[in-house]
Short mmCIF file of C-alpha atoms and ligand atoms in Angstrom, two decimals:
data_model
loop_
_atom_site.label_atom_id
_atom_site.label_comp_id
_atom_site.label_asym_id
_atom_site.label_seq_id
_atom_site.Cartn_x
_atom_site.Cartn_y
_atom_site.Cartn_z
CA UNK A 15 162.99 235.54 131.24
CA UNK A 16 162.85 232.92 133.95
CA UNK A 17 159.84 232.25 136.19
CA UNK A 18 160.18 231.22 139.84
CA UNK A 19 157.86 230.28 142.73
CA UNK A 20 157.00 232.79 145.43
CA UNK A 21 157.81 230.08 148.01
CA UNK A 22 161.29 229.34 146.68
CA UNK A 23 160.62 225.71 145.52
CA UNK A 24 161.32 226.62 141.87
CA UNK A 25 164.31 228.80 141.05
CA UNK A 26 165.75 230.42 137.97
CA UNK A 27 167.97 227.38 137.57
CA UNK A 28 164.88 225.34 136.62
CA UNK A 29 164.66 227.46 133.51
CA UNK A 30 160.90 227.85 133.41
CA UNK A 31 159.67 230.43 130.92
CA UNK A 32 156.37 232.21 130.72
CA UNK A 33 154.80 229.50 128.54
CA UNK A 34 155.55 226.92 131.29
CA UNK A 35 154.13 229.24 134.00
CA UNK A 36 150.94 229.83 132.01
CA UNK A 37 150.44 226.13 131.17
CA UNK A 38 151.16 224.93 134.70
CA UNK A 39 149.23 227.68 136.55
CA UNK A 40 150.62 226.94 140.00
CA UNK A 41 154.22 226.07 141.06
CA UNK A 42 154.71 222.54 142.42
CA UNK A 43 155.47 223.82 145.97
CA UNK A 44 152.03 225.51 146.03
CA UNK A 45 153.53 228.97 145.39
CA UNK A 46 152.63 231.38 142.60
CA UNK A 47 154.82 232.05 139.60
CA UNK A 48 156.65 235.38 139.30
CA UNK A 49 159.16 236.60 136.78
CA UNK A 50 162.65 236.48 138.31
CA UNK A 51 163.09 240.21 137.54
CA UNK A 52 160.58 242.92 136.72
CA UNK A 53 161.19 244.50 133.30
CA UNK A 54 161.20 248.33 132.97
CA UNK A 55 159.36 250.79 130.84
CA UNK A 56 160.79 254.33 130.34
CA UNK A 57 158.76 257.53 130.28
CA UNK A 58 159.74 257.98 126.63
CA UNK A 59 158.22 254.62 125.82
CA UNK A 60 155.06 255.55 127.70
CA UNK A 61 154.83 258.84 125.78
CA UNK A 62 155.26 256.90 122.55
CA UNK A 63 152.60 254.42 123.59
CA UNK A 64 150.10 257.29 124.24
CA UNK A 65 149.90 257.70 120.46
CA UNK A 66 149.02 253.99 119.96
CA UNK A 67 145.82 251.96 120.11
CA UNK A 68 144.91 249.75 123.06
CA UNK A 69 146.02 246.50 121.37
CA UNK A 70 149.43 248.02 120.53
CA UNK A 71 149.87 249.27 124.14
CA UNK A 72 148.88 245.81 125.46
CA UNK A 73 151.27 243.99 123.08
CA UNK A 74 154.16 246.23 124.16
CA UNK A 75 153.60 245.41 127.84
CA UNK A 76 152.96 241.70 127.27
CA UNK A 77 156.12 241.42 125.20
CA UNK A 78 158.22 242.57 128.17
CA UNK A 79 157.16 239.50 130.20
CA UNK A 80 156.35 236.89 127.59
CA UNK A 81 159.67 237.00 125.72
CA UNK A 82 159.38 233.31 124.75
CA UNK A 83 156.39 234.13 122.51
CA UNK A 84 157.11 235.62 119.03
CA UNK A 85 156.39 239.36 119.14
CA UNK A 86 154.21 239.38 116.00
CA UNK A 87 152.10 236.62 117.54
CA UNK A 88 151.51 238.67 120.69
CA UNK A 89 150.46 241.60 118.47
CA UNK A 90 147.99 239.36 116.58
CA UNK A 91 146.62 238.06 119.92
CA UNK A 92 146.00 241.59 121.21
CA UNK A 93 144.48 242.83 117.93
CA UNK A 94 141.99 239.93 118.04
CA UNK A 95 141.29 239.95 121.80
CA UNK A 96 140.69 243.73 122.09
CA UNK A 97 139.07 244.38 118.74
CA UNK A 98 136.10 246.76 118.68
CA UNK A 99 133.82 243.85 117.95
CA UNK A 100 134.81 242.24 121.28
CA UNK A 101 134.90 245.52 123.27
CA UNK A 102 132.28 247.79 121.56
CA UNK A 103 132.76 250.69 124.01
CA UNK A 104 136.62 250.47 123.86
CA UNK A 105 138.86 248.15 125.90
CA UNK A 106 139.64 250.48 128.86
CA UNK A 107 138.19 253.93 128.22
CA UNK A 108 138.41 256.68 130.86
CA UNK A 109 135.33 258.61 132.09
CA UNK A 110 136.20 261.96 133.72
CA UNK A 111 134.04 262.24 136.88
CA UNK A 112 135.57 265.51 138.15
CA UNK A 113 138.90 267.37 138.11
CA UNK A 114 140.54 264.68 140.19
CA UNK A 115 138.75 261.41 139.61
CA UNK A 116 138.81 259.46 136.30
CA UNK A 117 136.94 256.15 136.13
CA UNK A 118 138.54 253.41 134.04
CA UNK A 119 135.73 251.32 132.49
CA UNK A 120 137.00 247.75 132.20
CA UNK A 121 133.70 246.10 131.48
CA UNK A 122 132.96 246.65 127.79
CA UNK A 123 133.80 243.03 126.92
CA UNK A 124 131.45 240.12 126.11
CA UNK A 125 130.55 239.25 129.73
CA UNK A 126 130.32 242.85 131.07
CA UNK A 127 132.93 242.45 133.87
CA UNK A 128 136.65 243.32 133.90
CA UNK A 129 137.59 239.58 133.83
CA UNK A 130 137.21 239.81 130.09
CA UNK A 131 140.30 242.03 129.90
CA UNK A 132 142.37 238.96 130.83
CA UNK A 133 140.14 236.10 129.72
CA UNK A 134 139.73 237.26 126.16
CA UNK A 135 143.47 236.88 125.58
CA UNK A 136 144.51 234.19 128.08
CA UNK A 137 143.13 231.29 125.88
CA UNK A 138 145.43 232.51 123.07
CA UNK A 139 148.34 232.63 125.52
CA UNK A 140 147.55 229.03 126.59
CA UNK A 141 147.28 227.81 122.96
CA UNK A 142 150.63 229.48 122.30
CA UNK A 143 152.06 227.84 125.40
CA UNK A 144 150.92 224.37 124.27
CA UNK A 145 152.72 224.88 121.00
CA UNK A 146 155.83 226.40 122.50
CA UNK A 147 156.22 223.60 125.03
CA UNK A 148 155.37 220.87 122.51
CA UNK A 149 152.39 219.74 124.58
CA UNK A 150 150.17 217.21 122.80
CA UNK A 151 147.63 216.54 125.54
CA UNK A 152 144.38 218.50 125.89
CA UNK A 153 144.21 221.12 128.67
CA UNK A 154 141.17 220.85 130.90
CA UNK A 155 140.52 224.24 132.52
CA UNK A 156 138.88 223.66 135.87
CA UNK A 157 137.17 226.66 137.43
CA UNK A 158 135.33 227.35 140.72
CA UNK A 159 133.58 230.67 140.39
CA UNK A 160 131.57 233.11 142.43
CA UNK A 161 130.13 234.40 139.14
CA UNK A 162 132.22 236.61 136.93
CA UNK A 163 135.34 234.48 136.32
CA UNK A 164 133.20 231.49 135.32
CA UNK A 165 131.32 233.24 132.57
CA UNK A 166 134.38 235.18 131.31
CA UNK A 167 136.46 231.93 131.21
CA UNK A 168 133.63 230.05 129.39
CA UNK A 169 133.34 232.83 126.83
CA UNK A 170 137.11 233.00 126.36
CA UNK A 171 137.85 229.27 126.08
CA UNK A 172 134.80 228.20 124.09
CA UNK A 173 135.71 226.22 120.94
CA UNK A 174 139.47 226.76 121.44
CA UNK A 175 141.41 223.73 120.00
CA UNK A 176 143.06 221.32 122.44
CA UNK A 177 141.20 222.90 125.40
CA UNK A 178 138.15 221.92 127.40
CA UNK A 179 136.58 223.84 130.28
CA UNK A 180 134.57 222.80 133.24
CA UNK A 181 133.02 225.40 135.52
CA UNK A 182 131.50 224.80 139.03
CA UNK A 183 129.47 227.49 140.74
CA UNK A 184 127.58 227.48 144.09
CA UNK A 185 123.88 227.05 143.26
CA UNK A 186 122.80 229.90 145.60
CA UNK A 187 125.97 231.92 145.61
CA UNK A 188 125.69 233.79 142.28
CA UNK A 189 123.29 236.42 141.02
CA UNK A 190 120.40 235.45 138.73
CA UNK A 191 122.10 237.16 135.81
CA UNK A 192 125.40 235.39 136.44
CA UNK A 193 123.60 232.02 136.65
CA UNK A 194 121.77 232.59 133.42
CA UNK A 195 124.97 233.74 131.70
CA UNK A 196 126.65 230.42 132.59
CA UNK A 197 123.62 228.11 132.03
CA UNK A 198 123.15 229.42 128.46
CA UNK A 199 126.86 229.23 127.49
CA UNK A 200 127.42 228.08 123.91
CA UNK A 201 130.41 226.06 122.67
CA UNK A 202 131.26 222.40 122.03
CA UNK A 203 134.06 222.14 124.68
CA UNK A 204 132.26 223.65 127.70
CA UNK A 205 130.56 222.15 130.70
CA UNK A 206 128.89 223.96 133.61
CA UNK A 207 127.60 222.45 136.80
CA UNK A 208 126.03 223.89 139.96
CA UNK A 209 127.01 222.47 143.34
CA UNK A 210 125.07 222.47 146.56
CA UNK A 211 127.02 224.64 148.91
CA UNK A 212 128.80 228.00 148.91
CA UNK A 213 131.79 229.29 146.92
CA UNK A 214 134.31 227.85 149.41
CA UNK A 215 132.78 224.42 148.89
CA UNK A 216 133.19 224.75 145.11
CA UNK A 217 136.74 226.13 145.52
CA UNK A 218 137.72 223.35 147.95
CA UNK A 219 136.33 220.69 145.62
CA UNK A 220 138.36 222.05 142.69
CA UNK A 221 141.52 222.33 144.78
CA UNK A 222 141.10 218.68 145.85
CA UNK A 223 140.93 217.57 142.25
CA UNK A 224 144.00 219.64 141.34
CA UNK A 225 146.02 218.00 144.17
CA UNK A 226 144.76 214.45 143.61
CA UNK A 227 147.50 212.30 141.93
CA UNK A 228 144.98 209.55 141.03
CA UNK A 229 142.84 212.11 139.20
CA UNK A 230 145.86 213.37 137.32
CA UNK A 231 146.74 209.81 136.27
CA UNK A 232 143.20 209.04 135.18
CA UNK A 233 143.07 212.24 133.09
CA UNK A 234 146.55 211.66 131.73
CA UNK A 235 145.45 208.27 130.36
CA UNK A 236 142.84 210.09 128.37
CA UNK A 237 145.48 212.57 127.13
CA UNK A 238 144.26 215.37 129.43
CA UNK A 239 146.01 217.59 131.97
CA UNK A 240 144.52 220.18 134.29
CA UNK A 241 145.12 223.90 134.06
CA UNK A 242 143.57 226.96 135.73
CA UNK A 243 142.01 230.26 134.68
CA UNK A 244 142.00 232.00 138.08
CA UNK A 245 144.25 234.91 138.90
CA UNK A 246 146.81 232.62 140.56
CA UNK A 247 147.82 232.05 136.87
CA UNK A 248 150.37 234.57 135.64
CA UNK A 249 148.55 234.56 132.24
CA UNK A 250 145.64 236.18 133.96
CA UNK A 251 147.62 238.93 135.62
CA UNK A 252 149.98 240.12 132.88
CA UNK A 253 147.21 241.39 130.52
CA UNK A 254 145.90 243.43 133.46
CA UNK A 255 149.17 245.33 133.83
CA UNK A 256 148.64 246.79 130.40
CA UNK A 257 145.50 248.84 131.21
CA UNK A 258 147.29 250.82 133.96
CA UNK A 259 149.77 252.00 131.35
CA UNK A 260 146.84 252.65 128.99
CA UNK A 261 145.07 254.85 131.54
CA UNK A 262 148.28 256.91 132.08
CA UNK A 263 148.64 257.22 128.28
CA UNK A 264 145.04 258.43 127.96
CA UNK A 265 145.63 261.07 130.70
CA UNK A 266 148.75 262.18 128.87
CA UNK A 267 146.99 262.29 125.47
CA UNK A 268 144.10 264.41 126.85
CA UNK A 269 146.48 266.80 128.58
CA UNK A 270 145.19 265.93 132.05
CA UNK A 271 148.77 265.18 133.23
CA UNK A 272 152.33 265.93 132.08
CA UNK A 273 154.88 263.16 131.38
CA UNK A 274 156.31 261.91 134.65
CA UNK A 275 153.47 263.29 136.85
CA UNK A 276 152.28 260.89 139.54
CA UNK A 277 148.76 259.42 139.70
CA UNK A 278 146.84 257.56 142.36
CA UNK A 279 144.84 254.37 141.72
CA UNK A 280 141.82 252.95 143.58
CA UNK A 281 140.87 249.31 143.01
CA UNK A 282 137.79 247.36 144.22
CA UNK A 283 139.57 244.28 145.49
CA UNK A 284 138.78 240.60 146.12
CA UNK A 285 141.59 238.19 145.29
CA UNK A 286 144.13 241.08 145.10
CA UNK A 287 144.83 240.29 141.38
CA UNK A 288 143.75 243.53 139.77
CA UNK A 289 145.48 245.80 142.26
CA UNK A 290 148.59 243.68 142.17
CA UNK A 291 148.75 244.11 138.40
CA UNK A 292 148.75 247.85 139.05
CA UNK A 293 151.61 247.46 141.52
CA UNK A 294 153.61 245.51 138.85
CA UNK A 295 153.02 248.47 136.51
CA UNK A 296 154.50 250.73 139.20
CA UNK A 297 157.51 248.40 139.60
CA UNK A 298 158.04 248.65 135.85
CA UNK A 299 158.17 252.47 136.05
CA UNK A 300 154.65 253.76 135.93
CA UNK A 301 154.48 256.83 138.23
CA UNK A 302 151.87 255.80 140.80
CA UNK A 303 152.00 257.50 144.18
CA UNK A 304 149.51 255.37 146.07
CA UNK A 305 147.16 252.39 145.59
CA UNK A 306 143.90 252.35 147.43
CA UNK A 307 142.80 248.80 148.24
CA UNK A 308 139.00 249.00 148.43
CA UNK A 309 137.08 246.26 150.22
CA UNK A 310 133.37 245.73 150.96
CA UNK A 311 132.07 244.59 154.33
CA UNK A 312 134.45 241.60 154.05
CA UNK A 313 137.27 243.98 155.02
CA UNK A 314 140.07 241.49 155.86
CA UNK A 315 142.49 243.43 153.62
CA UNK A 316 141.66 246.80 155.23
CA UNK A 317 142.53 245.27 158.62
CA UNK A 318 145.68 243.65 157.23
CA UNK A 319 146.92 246.92 155.73
CA UNK A 320 146.17 248.79 158.99
CA UNK A 321 147.67 246.28 161.45
CA UNK A 322 149.98 243.84 159.59
CA UNK A 323 147.90 240.92 160.81
CA UNK A 324 146.02 238.77 158.25
CA UNK A 325 143.35 236.81 160.07
CA UNK A 326 140.71 234.85 158.19
CA UNK A 327 139.07 233.63 161.41
CA UNK A 328 136.09 235.98 161.03
CA UNK A 329 132.52 236.09 159.80
CA UNK A 330 131.88 235.88 156.08
CA UNK A 331 129.26 238.26 154.66
CA UNK A 332 127.25 237.98 151.46
CA UNK A 333 127.13 241.49 150.00
CA UNK A 334 125.84 243.39 146.94
CA UNK A 335 129.36 243.17 145.51
CA UNK A 336 129.64 239.33 145.48
CA UNK A 337 132.82 239.21 143.39
CA UNK A 338 134.63 240.74 146.34
CA UNK A 339 133.19 238.42 149.02
CA UNK A 340 136.39 236.60 149.75
CA UNK A 341 138.51 235.88 152.78
CA UNK A 342 141.64 234.46 151.17
CA UNK A 343 143.12 236.97 148.72
CA UNK A 344 145.56 234.66 146.87
CA UNK A 345 147.58 237.27 145.07
CA UNK A 346 148.62 238.98 148.26
CA UNK A 347 151.23 236.20 148.29
CA UNK A 348 152.93 237.76 145.30
CA UNK A 349 153.14 241.13 147.12
CA UNK A 350 154.59 239.45 150.22
CA UNK A 351 157.17 237.80 147.94
CA UNK A 352 158.25 241.11 146.39
CA UNK A 353 158.41 242.82 149.80
CA UNK A 354 159.95 240.03 151.89
CA UNK A 355 161.40 237.22 149.71
CA UNK A 356 160.66 233.50 149.37
CA UNK A 357 161.52 232.25 152.88
CA UNK A 358 159.29 234.73 154.72
CA UNK A 359 156.47 234.27 152.21
CA UNK A 360 156.56 230.48 152.60
CA UNK A 361 156.38 230.84 156.36
CA UNK A 362 153.42 233.26 156.14
CA UNK A 363 151.52 230.93 153.82
CA UNK A 364 152.22 227.94 156.05
CA UNK A 365 150.88 229.84 159.05
CA UNK A 366 147.79 230.88 157.03
CA UNK A 367 147.05 227.28 156.08
CA UNK A 368 147.67 225.96 159.59
CA UNK A 369 145.98 228.63 161.76
CA UNK A 370 144.23 230.90 159.27
CA UNK A 371 146.45 233.80 160.41
CA UNK A 372 149.87 235.40 159.98
CA UNK A 373 151.54 238.63 161.17
CA UNK A 374 154.17 240.35 159.01
CA UNK A 375 157.27 242.02 160.44
CA UNK A 376 157.24 245.79 161.11
CA UNK A 377 159.79 246.20 158.21
CA UNK A 378 157.48 244.39 155.80
CA UNK A 379 154.52 246.39 157.01
CA UNK A 380 156.39 249.70 156.54
CA UNK A 381 157.36 248.65 153.05
CA UNK A 382 153.72 247.87 152.10
CA UNK A 383 152.55 251.12 153.74
CA UNK A 384 154.70 253.05 151.32
CA UNK A 385 152.48 251.97 148.36
CA UNK A 386 149.05 250.82 149.72
CA UNK A 387 146.24 252.16 151.94
CA UNK A 388 143.18 250.07 152.71
CA UNK A 389 139.60 251.40 152.88
CA UNK A 390 136.28 249.66 153.06
CA UNK A 391 132.70 250.54 152.18
CA UNK A 392 129.72 248.82 153.86
CA UNK A 393 126.38 248.05 152.19
CA UNK A 394 124.67 251.29 153.25
CA UNK A 395 127.49 253.44 151.89
CA UNK A 396 127.59 251.40 148.60
CA UNK A 397 123.93 252.37 148.10
CA UNK A 398 124.69 256.01 148.93
CA UNK A 399 127.67 256.30 146.56
CA UNK A 400 125.72 254.77 143.65
CA UNK A 401 122.83 257.22 144.23
CA UNK A 402 124.99 260.31 144.79
CA UNK A 403 127.17 259.58 141.77
CA UNK A 404 124.10 259.35 139.56
CA UNK A 405 122.38 262.32 141.07
CA UNK A 406 125.45 264.62 141.17
CA UNK A 407 127.35 263.51 138.04
CA UNK A 408 124.72 261.61 136.00
CA UNK A 409 127.09 258.69 135.97
CA UNK A 410 125.84 255.16 136.58
CA UNK A 411 128.18 252.71 138.38
CA UNK A 412 127.81 249.13 139.62
CA UNK A 413 128.09 247.91 143.23
CA UNK A 414 131.80 246.96 143.00
CA UNK A 415 132.86 250.22 141.40
CA UNK A 416 130.98 252.06 144.14
CA UNK A 417 133.28 250.47 146.72
CA UNK A 418 136.30 251.66 144.73
CA UNK A 419 134.93 255.15 144.36
CA UNK A 420 134.09 255.32 148.06
CA UNK A 421 137.75 254.53 148.91
CA UNK A 422 138.87 257.35 146.57
CA UNK A 423 136.47 259.75 148.21
CA UNK A 424 137.57 258.73 151.71
CA UNK A 425 141.20 259.21 150.77
CA UNK A 426 140.72 262.56 149.13
CA UNK A 427 138.65 263.81 152.14
CA UNK A 428 141.34 262.62 154.56
CA UNK A 429 144.42 263.89 152.71
CA UNK A 430 143.22 266.73 150.44
CA UNK A 431 145.45 265.15 147.78
CA UNK A 432 144.45 266.42 144.32
CA UNK A 433 146.75 264.06 142.39
CA UNK A 434 144.75 262.62 139.47
CA UNK A 435 143.02 259.43 140.62
CA UNK A 436 142.12 256.43 138.49
CA UNK A 437 139.20 254.40 139.89
CA UNK A 438 138.88 250.93 138.31
CA UNK A 439 135.29 250.25 137.20
CA UNK A 440 135.07 246.43 137.23
CA UNK A 441 131.48 245.60 136.11
CA UNK A 442 128.69 247.04 134.06
CA UNK A 443 125.89 248.39 136.32
CA UNK A 444 123.52 246.14 134.37
CA UNK A 445 125.29 243.00 135.63
CA UNK A 446 123.94 243.85 139.10
CA UNK A 447 120.82 245.65 137.88
CA UNK A 448 118.45 244.97 140.79
CA UNK A 449 120.86 246.19 143.47
CA UNK A 450 121.83 249.25 141.40
CA UNK A 451 118.19 250.05 140.66
CA UNK A 452 117.28 249.57 144.34
CA UNK A 453 120.13 251.99 145.29
CA UNK A 454 118.62 254.65 143.02
CA UNK A 455 114.92 254.23 143.57
CA UNK A 456 114.46 252.22 146.74
CA UNK A 457 112.99 249.13 145.10
CA UNK A 458 113.34 246.78 142.13
CA UNK A 459 111.13 244.21 140.37
CA UNK A 460 111.69 240.52 141.21
CA UNK A 461 112.27 239.63 137.57
CA UNK A 462 115.85 240.35 136.53
CA UNK A 463 114.96 241.30 132.95
CA UNK A 464 112.31 243.73 134.19
CA UNK A 465 115.04 245.20 136.40
CA UNK A 466 117.27 245.66 133.39
CA UNK A 467 114.55 247.53 131.52
CA UNK A 468 113.57 249.58 134.50
CA UNK A 469 117.16 250.64 135.09
CA UNK A 470 117.45 251.66 131.46
CA UNK A 471 114.23 253.65 131.70
CA UNK A 472 115.13 255.42 134.99
CA UNK A 473 118.67 256.34 133.91
CA UNK A 474 118.40 256.75 130.17
CA UNK A 475 121.36 254.41 129.58
CA UNK A 476 121.54 251.39 127.34
CA UNK A 477 121.31 247.71 128.33
CA UNK A 478 124.51 245.95 127.09
CA UNK A 479 123.66 243.63 124.21
CA UNK A 480 125.20 240.46 125.77
CA UNK A 481 122.84 240.81 128.77
CA UNK A 482 119.72 241.80 126.83
CA UNK A 483 120.20 238.77 124.53
CA UNK A 484 120.21 236.30 127.38
CA UNK A 485 116.40 236.41 127.51
CA UNK A 486 116.06 234.45 124.32
CA UNK A 487 119.06 232.06 124.79
CA UNK A 488 118.48 228.35 125.42
CA UNK A 489 119.34 227.04 128.88
CA UNK A 490 121.82 224.18 128.30
CA UNK A 491 123.12 223.35 131.80
CA UNK A 492 120.78 222.66 134.69
CA UNK A 493 122.52 219.91 136.67
CA UNK A 494 123.09 220.38 140.40
CA UNK A 495 125.42 217.98 142.26
CA UNK A 496 126.92 217.50 145.75
CA UNK A 497 130.55 218.59 146.24
CA UNK A 498 131.43 214.95 146.80
CA UNK A 499 130.41 214.19 143.22
CA UNK A 500 132.78 216.75 141.62
CA UNK A 501 135.64 214.42 141.04
CA UNK A 502 133.54 211.78 139.21
CA UNK A 503 131.82 214.53 137.24
CA UNK A 504 135.17 216.01 136.17
CA UNK A 505 136.56 212.66 135.06
CA UNK A 506 133.38 211.65 133.17
CA UNK A 507 133.39 213.04 129.70
C1 PLP B 616 136.76 239.65 140.27
C2 PLP B 616 136.09 241.02 140.51
C3 PLP B 616 136.62 241.91 141.46
C4 PLP B 616 137.87 241.56 142.32
O1 PLP B 616 139.04 241.55 141.54
P1 PLP B 616 140.36 240.83 142.16
O2 PLP B 616 141.32 240.82 141.02
O3 PLP B 616 139.93 239.47 142.60
O4 PLP B 616 140.81 241.64 143.29
C5 PLP B 616 136.02 243.15 141.57
N1 PLP B 616 134.94 243.48 140.88
C6 PLP B 616 134.35 242.62 139.98
C7 PLP B 616 133.13 243.05 139.26
C8 PLP B 616 134.94 241.35 139.78
O5 PLP B 616 134.35 240.50 138.90
#
């Protein structure tokens, strides 16, 4: 299977396979890699998968896209990545909230956010890619994070051969728990550094290093090349396609739906990676009627889906769901490519970079409307949804999941549609314990570990072991630098 750029600069003639796309991360024309054609899955295959374990389901889906990897190797990767020891509560279990809504819990991995679903396996895919492409240099994974990606990438890439990882995070732009998770990271090949500034400053600094030919030369002399772990990398997205099939399999297995029946899906969205993975599943043949794109107060996607105008010239808000505080949703480019082709996509992206805005054609908008509806949930309603869900259903959700559940509730109230609805739950409530506790009780202790314990006491639920154990871990990384020092820091090793 050949991979091509969403902006048309790389075509099937270039003969790039999935290993190249995963190693390279971003196409040379600045576009994102996509498979030239989307493979299909039949309903018979889905029914057969419903009798399989999560790792077997994931290996089947991965194999459709990564056909340059040996099939038995993909199976071994999935068995190791999604083993019970890594995901003690199961990889993507469903929780039935009511007759319509089923919550898919994607946060049982080592860092308690859904990023683990991809980042537990992506390092194995990269190691495989280095071998398949005969690469002898070391990959340096450079990450700018607003919290969850950094920790999940550190945990995934730690002590992987021929790989190093460097993570930058904004010193005041992540939660206390997220900061502690990163500062205590173990592993011989990891570095973590805080920068003075916000997430955009960190992101801009990293992008500058990626596009600096002198930096590439300096690293190359040391036998190092740069690679990325963000959802612009196809290796991040393809493992996420699998859990949409898995959710459908679970609904089949429990008799909630019949083979072929449609479902709806609601996704708390930031970079548009998770929801786009769901859309790929639909393209492959999964019967999904509608995707609800759920945003917090940073509702640029809600506006885009309603009007066809994407305009980042607006205020940026810091919210209780920080992993969705984002104004440029990179993976939307992949949807535009599928709906409009390379030429239109390249023009939209150029307009976005020049004026921070683009407007899609009425035809493109109609085509997107057929699959997606946007909703948003402000801070007040996030609090309300967390409280009501616990009071009415004794089910504890985090701030991001609350945004997704709110979208599902708004849609159901508007349409009366009783089609089974999957709501993606993207983080453990304990990862955002003070805000969750404050939503339930009106206040929270200043100390984050006290908040964990209080939340456990009030709700009778258990603190996830990876968060509880942070209290006794040694802090290894305390350095704070200016964005201007990032290049020198990256090159020094
Ligand atoms: C990253 C993240 C999101 C947003 O996912 P995208 O793929 O960027 O849309 C939502 N919730 C949590 C908890 C996250 O960490």
